[in-house]
mmCIF file of C-alpha atoms in Angstrom:
data_model
loop_
_atom_site.group_PDB
_atom_site.id
_atom_site.type_symbol
_atom_site.label_atom_id
_atom_site.label_comp_id
_atom_site.label_asym_id
_atom_site.label_seq_id
_atom_site.Cartn_x
_atom_site.Cartn_y
_atom_site.Cartn_z
ATOM 1 C CA MET V 1 27.958 67.037 87.338
ATOM 2 C CA SER V 2 29.468 64.397 84.737
ATOM 3 C CA ALA V 3 32.180 61.899 86.598
ATOM 4 C CA ILE V 4 35.643 62.548 86.520
ATOM 5 C CA TYR V 5 38.298 60.101 85.427
ATOM 6 C CA TYR V 6 42.394 59.775 86.199
ATOM 7 C CA ILE V 7 43.206 57.539 83.598
ATOM 8 C CA GLY V 8 47.593 56.659 84.560
ATOM 9 C CA HIS V 9 49.699 53.572 85.495
ATOM 10 C CA TYR V 10 49.058 53.489 88.892
ATOM 11 C CA ASP V 11 49.140 50.721 91.757
ATOM 12 C CA LEU V 12 49.160 50.424 95.894
ATOM 13 C CA LYS V 13 51.147 48.590 98.362
ATOM 14 C CA ASP V 14 48.377 46.061 98.171
ATOM 15 C CA GLU V 15 48.065 46.011 94.231
ATOM 16 C CA PRO V 16 51.562 45.991 92.585
ATOM 17 C CA ARG V 17 51.503 46.789 89.068
ATOM 18 C CA SER V 18 54.724 47.561 86.435
ATOM 19 C CA VAL V 19 54.288 51.237 86.937
ATOM 20 C CA SER V 20 57.163 54.334 87.260
ATOM 21 C CA PRO V 21 56.975 55.148 91.637
ATOM 22 C CA ALA V 22 57.341 58.710 89.859
ATOM 23 C CA ALA V 23 54.177 58.525 88.283
ATOM 24 C CA VAL V 24 52.624 57.316 90.913
ATOM 25 C CA THR V 25 53.574 59.663 93.219
ATOM 26 C CA MET V 26 51.998 62.421 90.967
ATOM 27 C CA MET V 27 48.802 60.576 90.445
ATOM 28 C CA ASP V 28 48.558 60.289 94.136
ATOM 29 C CA TYR V 29 48.872 64.308 94.824
ATOM 30 C CA VAL V 30 46.972 65.367 91.551
ATOM 31 C CA SER V 31 44.029 62.681 92.583
ATOM 32 C CA GLU V 32 43.878 63.930 96.130
ATOM 33 C CA VAL V 33 43.750 68.092 95.061
ATOM 34 C CA ILE V 34 40.709 67.074 92.977
ATOM 35 C CA GLN V 35 39.210 65.361 95.604
ATOM 36 C CA ARG V 36 40.416 68.905 97.692
ATOM 37 C CA GLU V 37 38.610 70.865 95.933
ATOM 38 C CA GLY V 38 34.917 68.954 96.287
ATOM 39 C CA PHE V 39 35.129 66.451 93.011
ATOM 40 C CA GLN V 40 34.842 63.063 93.130
ATOM 41 C CA CYS V 41 38.241 61.408 91.713
ATOM 42 C CA ASN V 42 37.934 57.585 89.958
ATOM 43 C CA ILE V 43 41.374 56.122 88.881
ATOM 44 C CA LEU V 44 41.193 54.044 86.288
ATOM 45 C CA SER V 45 44.464 52.014 86.158
ATOM 46 C CA CYS V 46 45.965 50.803 83.147
ATOM 47 C CA ALA V 47 48.921 49.095 84.725
ATOM 48 C CA SER V 48 50.281 45.736 83.778
ATOM 49 C CA ASP V 49 50.965 42.973 85.752
ATOM 50 C CA VAL V 50 53.042 39.439 85.649
ATOM 51 C CA VAL V 51 50.116 37.775 86.039
ATOM 52 C CA SER V 52 46.193 37.377 84.628
ATOM 53 C CA HIS V 53 43.998 39.526 87.048
ATOM 54 C CA ILE V 54 39.915 40.071 86.760
ATOM 55 C CA GLU V 55 39.127 44.036 87.134
ATOM 56 C CA LYS V 56 39.593 44.835 90.294
ATOM 57 C CA LYS V 57 37.942 48.064 92.359
ATOM 58 C CA VAL V 58 39.232 49.729 95.721
ATOM 59 C CA VAL V 59 38.380 52.867 97.760
ATOM 60 C CA LEU V 60 41.013 54.280 99.325
ATOM 61 C CA ASN V 61 40.500 56.008 103.062
ATOM 62 C CA ASP V 62 39.862 59.627 101.497
ATOM 63 C CA GLY V 63 37.064 58.551 99.232
ATOM 64 C CA ARG V 64 39.040 58.291 95.940
ATOM 65 C CA LYS V 65 38.024 55.392 93.900
ATOM 66 C CA VAL V 66 40.562 52.536 92.252
ATOM 67 C CA VAL V 67 39.383 50.491 89.056
ATOM 68 C CA PHE V 68 42.512 47.874 88.149
ATOM 69 C CA LYS V 69 41.888 47.035 84.274
ATOM 70 C CA PRO V 70 42.190 43.334 83.609
ATOM 71 C CA CYS V 71 46.053 42.171 82.541
ATOM 72 C CA PHE V 72 47.767 39.208 81.235
ATOM 73 C CA GLY V 73 51.222 37.745 81.620
ATOM 74 C CA LYS V 74 54.112 39.247 79.977
ATOM 75 C CA VAL V 75 55.568 37.490 76.950
ATOM 76 C CA GLY V 76 59.057 37.582 75.464
ATOM 77 C CA LYS V 77 59.611 38.502 71.595
ATOM 78 C CA THR V 78 61.454 35.593 71.541
ATOM 79 C CA ASN V 79 58.287 33.978 71.061
ATOM 80 C CA LEU V 80 56.787 36.429 68.322
ATOM 81 C CA PRO V 81 53.566 35.107 67.268
ATOM 82 C CA LYS V 82 52.805 34.482 70.948
ATOM 83 C CA TRP V 83 53.935 38.056 71.460
ATOM 84 C CA LEU V 84 52.480 39.817 68.948
ATOM 85 C CA TYR V 85 48.900 37.723 70.012
ATOM 86 C CA TYR V 86 48.974 39.051 73.401
ATOM 87 C CA ALA V 87 50.047 43.014 72.247
ATOM 88 C CA TYR V 88 46.827 42.933 70.272
ATOM 89 C CA LYS V 89 45.000 41.763 72.934
ATOM 90 C CA ARG V 90 46.256 44.226 75.237
ATOM 91 C CA LYS V 91 45.847 46.896 72.674
ATOM 92 C CA LYS V 92 41.998 45.821 72.426
ATOM 93 C CA SER V 93 41.401 45.400 76.163
ATOM 94 C CA LEU V 94 42.511 48.730 77.100
ATOM 95 C CA PHE V 95 39.826 50.318 74.984
ATOM 96 C CA GLN V 96 37.211 48.041 75.820
ATOM 97 C CA PHE V 97 37.937 48.890 79.720
ATOM 98 C CA LEU V 98 38.342 52.818 79.165
ATOM 99 C CA ASP V 99 34.759 52.201 76.898
ATOM 100 C CA HIS V 100 33.023 50.098 79.562
ATOM 101 C CA HIS V 101 33.624 52.869 82.458
ATOM 102 C CA ILE V 102 33.722 56.037 80.616
ATOM 103 C CA ASN V 103 30.230 58.265 79.399
ATOM 104 C CA ASP V 104 29.456 60.430 77.193
ATOM 105 C CA GLY V 105 29.853 63.913 79.160
ATOM 106 C CA ASP V 106 32.272 62.782 81.564
ATOM 107 C CA THR V 107 35.914 64.603 82.079
ATOM 108 C CA VAL V 108 39.162 62.150 81.510
ATOM 109 C CA ILE V 109 42.308 63.562 82.846
ATOM 110 C CA LEU V 110 44.725 61.449 81.079
ATOM 111 C CA TYR V 111 47.942 60.977 82.602
ATOM 112 C CA HIS V 112 50.037 61.262 79.120
ATOM 113 C CA SER V 113 51.635 57.947 77.935
ATOM 114 C CA LEU V 114 51.958 56.792 73.580
ATOM 115 C CA VAL V 115 50.439 53.446 75.132
ATOM 116 C CA TYR V 116 46.702 55.539 75.361
ATOM 117 C CA ILE V 117 47.094 57.825 72.045
ATOM 118 C CA ASP V 118 44.883 54.871 69.850
ATOM 119 C CA ALA V 119 42.409 53.895 72.597
ATOM 120 C CA ILE V 120 41.465 57.464 73.344
ATOM 121 C CA LYS V 121 41.141 58.522 70.016
ATOM 122 C CA LYS V 122 38.875 55.628 69.263
ATOM 123 C CA LEU V 123 37.222 56.772 72.269
ATOM 124 C CA ILE V 124 36.563 60.355 71.273
ATOM 125 C CA SER V 125 34.942 58.988 67.873
ATOM 126 C CA ARG V 126 32.371 57.202 69.760
ATOM 127 C CA LYS V 127 32.198 59.353 72.701
ATOM 128 C CA LYS V 128 31.782 63.415 73.710
ATOM 129 C CA ILE V 129 34.185 63.696 76.487
ATOM 130 C CA HIS V 130 36.317 66.740 78.058
ATOM 131 C CA LEU V 131 39.649 65.561 77.868
ATOM 132 C CA ILE V 132 42.468 67.060 79.618
ATOM 133 C CA ILE V 133 46.113 65.924 78.875
ATOM 134 C CA GLN V 134 48.544 65.860 81.931
ATOM 135 C CA VAL V 135 52.091 66.205 80.027
ATOM 136 C CA CYS V 136 55.027 65.608 81.795
ATOM 137 C CA GLU V 137 57.247 64.620 79.128
ATOM 138 C CA ILE V 138 57.085 64.545 75.373
ATOM 139 C CA TYR V 139 57.829 60.147 75.050
ATOM 140 C CA SER V 140 59.672 60.625 71.628
ATOM 141 C CA ASP V 141 61.994 62.334 72.932
ATOM 142 C CA VAL V 142 62.724 60.753 75.688
ATOM 143 C CA ILE V 143 62.961 57.218 73.776
ATOM 144 C CA ASN V 144 64.597 58.963 70.705
ATOM 145 C CA ASP V 145 61.930 58.169 68.656
ATOM 146 C CA ASN V 146 61.417 60.952 65.455
ATOM 147 C CA ARG V 147 58.997 58.443 63.797
ATOM 148 C CA GLN V 148 56.702 58.874 66.971
ATOM 149 C CA LYS V 149 56.757 62.450 67.163
ATOM 150 C CA GLN V 150 54.331 63.660 64.769
ATOM 151 C CA ARG V 151 51.474 61.003 66.111
ATOM 152 C CA GLU V 152 52.441 61.978 69.717
ATOM 153 C CA LEU V 153 52.135 65.708 68.945
ATOM 154 C CA ASP V 154 48.860 65.377 66.743
ATOM 155 C CA PHE V 155 47.618 63.496 69.408
ATOM 156 C CA PHE V 156 47.866 66.188 71.910
ATOM 157 C CA LYS V 157 45.636 68.700 69.419
ATOM 158 C CA LEU V 158 42.624 66.440 70.941
ATOM 159 C CA ALA V 159 43.092 68.176 74.541
ATOM 160 C CA ASP V 160 40.411 70.552 75.636
ATOM 161 C CA CYS V 161 42.850 71.342 78.816
ATOM 162 C CA PHE V 162 46.313 70.852 79.744
ATOM 163 C CA ILE V 163 48.329 70.147 82.888
ATOM 164 C CA PHE V 164 52.027 70.503 81.726
ATOM 165 C CA SER V 165 55.014 69.572 84.482
ATOM 166 C CA THR V 166 56.701 73.043 82.963
ATOM 167 C CA ALA V 167 55.672 76.068 80.854
ATOM 168 C CA HIS V 168 58.539 75.680 78.114
ATOM 169 C CA LEU V 169 56.274 72.416 77.649
ATOM 170 C CA GLY V 170 52.935 73.991 77.064
ATOM 171 C CA ASN V 171 54.578 76.743 74.763
ATOM 172 C CA LEU V 172 55.826 74.215 72.586
ATOM 173 C CA ILE V 173 52.450 71.977 72.778
ATOM 174 C CA ASN V 174 49.468 74.043 73.523
ATOM 175 C CA ILE V 175 49.869 76.250 70.317
ATOM 176 C CA ASP V 176 46.056 76.967 70.367
ATOM 177 C CA ASN V 177 46.339 78.561 73.776
ATOM 178 C CA LYS V 178 43.951 75.846 75.288
ATOM 179 C CA PRO V 179 43.306 76.436 79.099
ATOM 180 C CA SER V 180 46.153 75.366 81.025
ATOM 181 C CA CYS V 181 47.622 74.846 84.400
ATOM 182 C CA VAL V 182 51.290 73.870 85.398
ATOM 183 C CA CYS V 183 52.058 71.144 88.139
ATOM 184 C CA LEU V 184 55.755 70.822 88.259
ATOM 185 C CA GLY V 185 55.477 67.745 90.744
ATOM 186 C CA THR V 186 53.721 67.177 94.204
ATOM 187 C CA TYR V 187 53.476 70.290 96.575
ATOM 188 C CA LYS V 188 52.219 68.074 99.108
ATOM 189 C CA ILE V 189 54.153 68.422 102.179
ATOM 190 C CA GLU V 190 54.789 64.990 103.245
ATOM 191 C CA HIS V 191 54.126 63.779 106.963
ATOM 192 C CA LEU V 192 57.434 64.219 108.790
ATOM 193 C CA TYR V 193 58.979 60.900 110.495
ATOM 194 C CA SER V 194 60.526 61.009 114.041
ATOM 195 C CA ALA V 195 62.628 57.904 114.194
ATOM 196 C CA ALA V 196 65.846 57.865 112.218
ATOM 197 C CA SER V 197 66.429 54.591 109.985
ATOM 198 C CA LEU V 198 70.195 56.050 108.790
ATOM 199 C CA THR V 199 72.789 56.817 111.094
ATOM 200 C CA ASP V 200 73.425 60.120 112.333
ATOM 201 C CA ASP V 201 77.138 60.103 112.238
ATOM 202 C CA CYS V 202 77.091 61.043 108.573
ATOM 203 C CA ILE V 203 75.642 63.478 106.006
ATOM 204 C CA ASN V 204 73.233 61.438 104.140
ATOM 205 C CA VAL V 205 72.872 62.375 100.420
ATOM 206 C CA VAL V 206 70.052 60.472 98.438
ATOM 207 C CA TYR V 207 69.788 60.035 94.330
ATOM 208 C CA ALA V 208 65.821 58.634 93.845
ATOM 209 C CA GLY V 209 64.981 57.390 90.579
ATOM 210 C CA THR V 210 64.888 55.606 87.560
ATOM 211 C CA LEU V 211 68.954 54.112 87.113
ATOM 212 C CA ASP V 212 68.607 54.888 83.100
ATOM 213 C CA PRO V 213 72.154 56.353 82.392
ATOM 214 C CA ARG V 214 70.750 59.640 81.093
ATOM 215 C CA LYS V 215 68.962 60.438 84.696
ATOM 216 C CA GLY V 216 72.146 60.635 86.540
ATOM 217 C CA GLY V 217 72.223 57.708 89.337
ATOM 218 C CA ALA V 218 75.488 56.619 88.049
ATOM 219 C CA ALA V 219 76.998 60.974 88.501
ATOM 220 C CA ALA V 220 74.960 60.715 91.977
ATOM 221 C CA ALA V 221 77.241 57.621 93.135
ATOM 222 C CA THR V 222 80.528 59.054 91.514
ATOM 223 C CA ALA V 223 80.144 62.026 93.326
ATOM 224 C CA ALA V 224 80.739 60.070 96.738
ATOM 225 C CA ALA V 225 84.281 59.638 95.658
ATOM 226 C CA PHE V 226 85.243 63.144 95.827
ATOM 227 C CA LEU V 227 82.883 63.803 99.185
ATOM 228 C CA PRO V 228 84.239 63.760 102.789
ATOM 229 C CA LYS V 229 84.524 61.045 104.206
ATOM 230 C CA ASP V 230 81.622 61.783 106.713
ATOM 231 C CA TYR V 231 79.270 61.972 103.811
ATOM 232 C CA THR V 232 77.406 58.726 102.422
ATOM 233 C CA VAL V 233 75.473 58.505 98.975
ATOM 234 C CA HIS V 234 72.527 56.421 98.733
ATOM 235 C CA VAL V 235 70.715 55.529 95.450
ATOM 236 C CA LEU V 236 67.631 54.315 95.638
ATOM 237 C CA GLY V 237 66.653 53.274 91.814
ATOM 238 C CA PHE V 238 65.151 50.879 89.547
ATOM 239 C CA GLY V 239 65.556 49.674 86.306
ATOM 240 C CA SER V 240 66.915 46.346 84.366
ATOM 241 C CA GLN V 241 69.241 44.025 85.905
ATOM 242 C CA GLU V 242 71.787 45.370 83.793
ATOM 243 C CA GLU V 243 71.434 48.866 85.057
ATOM 244 C CA ILE V 244 71.522 47.453 88.116
ATOM 245 C CA ASP V 245 74.527 45.596 87.537
ATOM 246 C CA HIS V 246 76.149 49.019 86.481
ATOM 247 C CA ILE V 247 75.259 50.691 89.008
ATOM 248 C CA CYS V 248 76.757 48.399 91.479
ATOM 249 C CA SER V 249 79.863 48.584 89.796
ATOM 250 C CA ILE V 250 80.309 52.199 89.544
ATOM 251 C CA ILE V 251 79.660 51.987 93.278
ATOM 252 C CA GLU V 252 81.947 49.748 94.041
ATOM 253 C CA GLU V 253 84.690 51.907 91.668
ATOM 254 C CA ALA V 254 83.622 55.280 94.032
ATOM 255 C CA ASN V 255 84.137 53.600 97.318
ATOM 256 C CA ALA V 256 87.631 52.427 96.259
ATOM 257 C CA GLN V 257 89.151 55.503 96.362
ATOM 258 C CA GLY V 258 88.392 56.207 100.185
ATOM 259 C CA ASN V 259 86.587 58.759 100.324
ATOM 260 C CA GLY V 260 82.850 59.394 100.737
ATOM 261 C CA LYS V 261 80.572 56.199 100.813
ATOM 262 C CA ALA V 262 78.066 54.924 97.993
ATOM 263 C CA ILE V 263 75.212 52.667 98.408
ATOM 264 C CA PHE V 264 72.967 50.858 96.504
ATOM 265 C CA GLU V 265 69.264 50.873 98.547
ATOM 266 C CA GLY V 266 67.004 49.284 95.907
ATOM 267 C CA VAL V 267 63.286 50.106 95.431
ATOM 268 C CA LYS V 268 61.724 51.720 98.622
ATOM 269 C CA ARG V 269 57.674 52.646 98.042
ATOM 270 C CA GLY V 270 55.108 54.913 100.360
ATOM 271 C CA SER V 271 56.145 55.453 103.692
ATOM 272 C CA GLU V 272 59.092 53.523 104.217
ATOM 273 C CA PHE V 273 60.376 55.951 101.361
ATOM 274 C CA ASN V 274 59.229 59.176 102.702
ATOM 275 C CA HIS V 275 60.540 57.648 106.243
ATOM 276 C CA PHE V 276 64.100 56.821 104.253
ATOM 277 C CA VAL V 277 64.343 59.960 102.627
ATOM 278 C CA GLN V 278 63.663 62.279 105.272
ATOM 279 C CA ASN V 279 66.458 60.895 106.941
ATOM 280 C CA CYS V 280 68.927 62.618 104.290
ATOM 281 C CA ARG V 281 70.146 65.941 104.064
ATOM 282 C CA ILE V 282 70.356 66.362 100.553
ATOM 283 C CA GLY V 283 68.580 65.056 97.610
ATOM 284 C CA LEU V 284 70.202 65.009 94.184
ATOM 285 C CA SER V 285 69.076 65.556 90.731
ATOM 286 C CA THR V 286 71.905 64.684 88.494
ATOM 287 C CA GLN V 287 70.175 64.106 85.171
ATOM 288 C CA GLU V 288 72.193 64.094 81.821
ATOM 289 C CA PRO V 289 72.005 67.696 80.700
ATOM 290 C CA THR V 290 72.592 66.618 77.214
ATOM 291 C CA ALA V 291 69.839 64.732 76.903
ATOM 292 C CA LYS V 292 67.228 65.874 74.566
ATOM 293 C CA PHE V 293 63.853 65.160 77.062
ATOM 294 C CA ASN V 294 65.633 67.818 79.109
ATOM 295 C CA ALA V 295 64.107 70.583 77.332
ATOM 296 C CA THR V 296 60.785 70.238 78.319
ATOM 297 C CA SER V 297 60.512 67.540 81.434
ATOM 298 C CA PHE V 298 61.034 68.968 85.249
ATOM 299 C CA PRO V 299 62.424 65.713 87.218
ATOM 300 C CA SER V 300 59.766 65.330 89.412
ATOM 301 C CA LYS V 301 62.264 64.068 92.303
ATOM 302 C CA VAL V 302 63.075 67.480 92.937
ATOM 303 C CA LEU V 303 59.773 68.209 94.421
ATOM 304 C CA MET V 304 59.700 64.988 96.329
ATOM 305 C CA TYR V 305 62.813 65.525 97.921
ATOM 306 C CA MET V 306 61.306 69.175 98.769
ATOM 307 C CA ALA V 307 58.080 67.685 100.052
ATOM 308 C CA ASN V 308 60.174 66.021 102.389
ATOM 309 C CA GLY V 309 61.907 68.575 103.596
ATOM 310 C CA LEU V 310 65.260 67.953 102.042
ATOM 311 C CA ASN V 311 67.627 70.825 100.449
ATOM 312 C CA VAL V 312 68.133 69.855 96.978
ATOM 313 C CA VAL V 313 71.224 69.778 94.397
ATOM 314 C CA SER V 314 70.497 70.056 90.312
ATOM 315 C CA ILE V 315 72.580 70.004 87.601
ATOM 316 C CA ASP V 316 71.455 73.896 86.152
ATOM 317 C CA ILE V 317 69.364 73.150 83.263
ATOM 318 C CA PRO V 318 66.555 75.463 82.110
ATOM 319 C CA ALA V 319 63.790 73.684 83.275
ATOM 320 C CA ILE V 320 64.930 73.977 86.806
ATOM 321 C CA ARG V 321 66.612 77.198 86.566
ATOM 322 C CA GLN V 322 63.291 78.904 85.356
ATOM 323 C CA SER V 323 60.947 76.852 87.387
ATOM 324 C CA ALA V 324 58.749 78.599 90.326
ATOM 325 C CA VAL V 325 61.317 76.784 92.879
ATOM 326 C CA SER V 326 64.434 77.623 91.790
ATOM 327 C CA SER V 327 65.213 79.938 94.517
ATOM 328 C CA ALA V 328 65.405 76.544 97.198
ATOM 329 C CA ILE V 329 67.926 74.965 94.692
ATOM 330 C CA THR V 330 71.798 74.776 95.042
ATOM 331 C CA PHE V 331 72.634 74.382 91.262
ATOM 332 C CA TYR V 332 76.040 73.111 89.923
ATOM 333 C CA SER V 333 77.187 73.844 86.112
ATOM 334 C CA LYS V 334 78.881 70.673 85.116
ATOM 335 C CA GLN V 335 77.833 66.884 84.868
ATOM 336 C CA GLU V 336 81.313 66.577 86.707
ATOM 337 C CA PRO V 337 81.636 64.391 89.879
ATOM 338 C CA ASP V 338 83.594 67.314 91.824
ATOM 339 C CA LYS V 339 81.392 69.702 91.015
ATOM 340 C CA ILE V 340 78.492 67.825 92.010
ATOM 341 C CA ALA V 341 80.206 67.195 95.693
ATOM 342 C CA LYS V 342 81.078 70.813 95.794
ATOM 343 C CA ALA V 343 77.523 71.745 95.553
ATOM 344 C CA VAL V 344 76.544 69.018 98.132
ATOM 345 C CA VAL V 345 78.765 70.843 100.617
ATOM 346 C CA GLU V 346 77.251 74.057 99.835
ATOM 347 C CA ALA V 347 73.702 72.821 100.374
ATOM 348 C CA VAL V 348 74.898 71.317 103.690
ATOM 349 C CA TYR V 349 76.275 74.802 105.042
ATOM 350 C CA ASN V 350 73.594 76.945 103.524
ATOM 351 C CA PRO V 351 70.623 75.135 103.138
ATOM 352 C CA LYS V 352 67.371 76.839 101.503
ATOM 353 C CA SER V 353 63.970 76.403 102.662
ATOM 354 C CA PRO V 354 61.206 75.383 100.134
ATOM 355 C CA THR V 355 58.401 74.966 102.381
ATOM 356 C CA GLU V 356 56.411 78.377 101.756
ATOM 357 C CA ILE V 357 57.046 78.108 98.194
ATOM 358 C CA LEU V 358 55.328 74.629 98.417
ATOM 359 C CA LYS V 359 52.319 76.112 100.180
ATOM 360 C CA ARG V 360 51.698 78.789 97.822
ATOM 361 C CA LEU V 361 52.242 76.516 94.846
ATOM 362 C CA ASP V 362 49.588 74.018 95.811
ATOM 363 C CA LYS V 363 47.164 76.235 96.485
ATOM 364 C CA GLU V 364 47.717 77.798 93.150
ATOM 365 C CA PHE V 365 47.497 74.550 91.650
ATOM 366 C CA GLY V 366 44.132 73.250 93.341
ATOM 367 C CA GLU V 367 42.340 76.863 92.220
ATOM 368 C CA LYS V 368 43.468 76.355 88.751
ATOM 369 C CA LEU V 369 42.859 72.749 88.355
ATOM 370 C CA ALA V 370 39.252 73.406 89.926
ATOM 371 C CA PHE V 371 39.000 75.639 86.760
ATOM 372 C CA LEU V 372 39.712 73.473 84.214
ATOM 373 C CA LEU V 373 37.326 70.722 85.768
ATOM 374 C CA ASN V 374 34.665 73.458 85.342
ATOM 375 C CA TYR V 375 35.859 74.459 82.118
ATOM 376 C CA GLU V 376 33.117 74.038 79.628
ATOM 377 C CA VAL V 377 34.265 73.777 75.922
#
């Protein structure tokens, strides 16, 4: 069989890059399923770093192979000529990296991002590949760029198959009814840690993810003021310094009210993250319901919480309400801190176990992914 390459922004603890932790978690899960189904998965990581690197190859314990693309230092737009030169250099090197590793007849799973469009189009013009595009979001909606929208939608037409994060996303994009499957996030039940890393004299609640205001970290922190005194909301997040300062000021205001407590915990990764989260009872998915991307994207944090044994409290939006895991979620209807707090308390006293749902979805996804990998156009 031809080689299978999984392209995305991926990193490892010993090879840190500029990535979204949620995307790395998703790539870990999908690549592990590929291996489990009897295929060899080769990950091509195109993530950048702040210093120069040569190409680096790593073989993981389970046999997955990772190749890290050479990358260059970052340059601010204040030095526009140098910034434009580096932008050109990165774009050229991206294509050269993919073209070097991928051959005629290979299968490519692309974790979709706008940055790959030109390189993949050029690669397809030179080589015949089996292209599976994994679409978790329509990124032109995320960045609210209507000029990019048609370019992005046209690119999707090049796919032979799809992996979608929601069925609704598939209905919008897969107009030719090409083979596809849905993967909401990681269905793998994580290893359970026994030692506590948090005090057990309170009920711990966690929000994990980007500090982008539309993603709900601020709402989670504010809800602490409406929780009983024995509740603590932990915000694990990443973002710009401005976003970090903003969330810290909100936490300070919430704590001043003297009810539940909120704490900003920064970024945690890998086993440290899982260990921390598993000492919480409730996971919060509190993203802004009016954000345009909510129509098509499923918050990966929902599955991450479930995989670590937490009960989930979420804003009631169609992408989550209509998903295969909705029966294991406690919903709230309005993006108001008192409504979030009420749902948290309800979830504590009326827990819903997602274990059997995750096991079933994991098995189904493995079977469907194997079909896509074997599919001949």
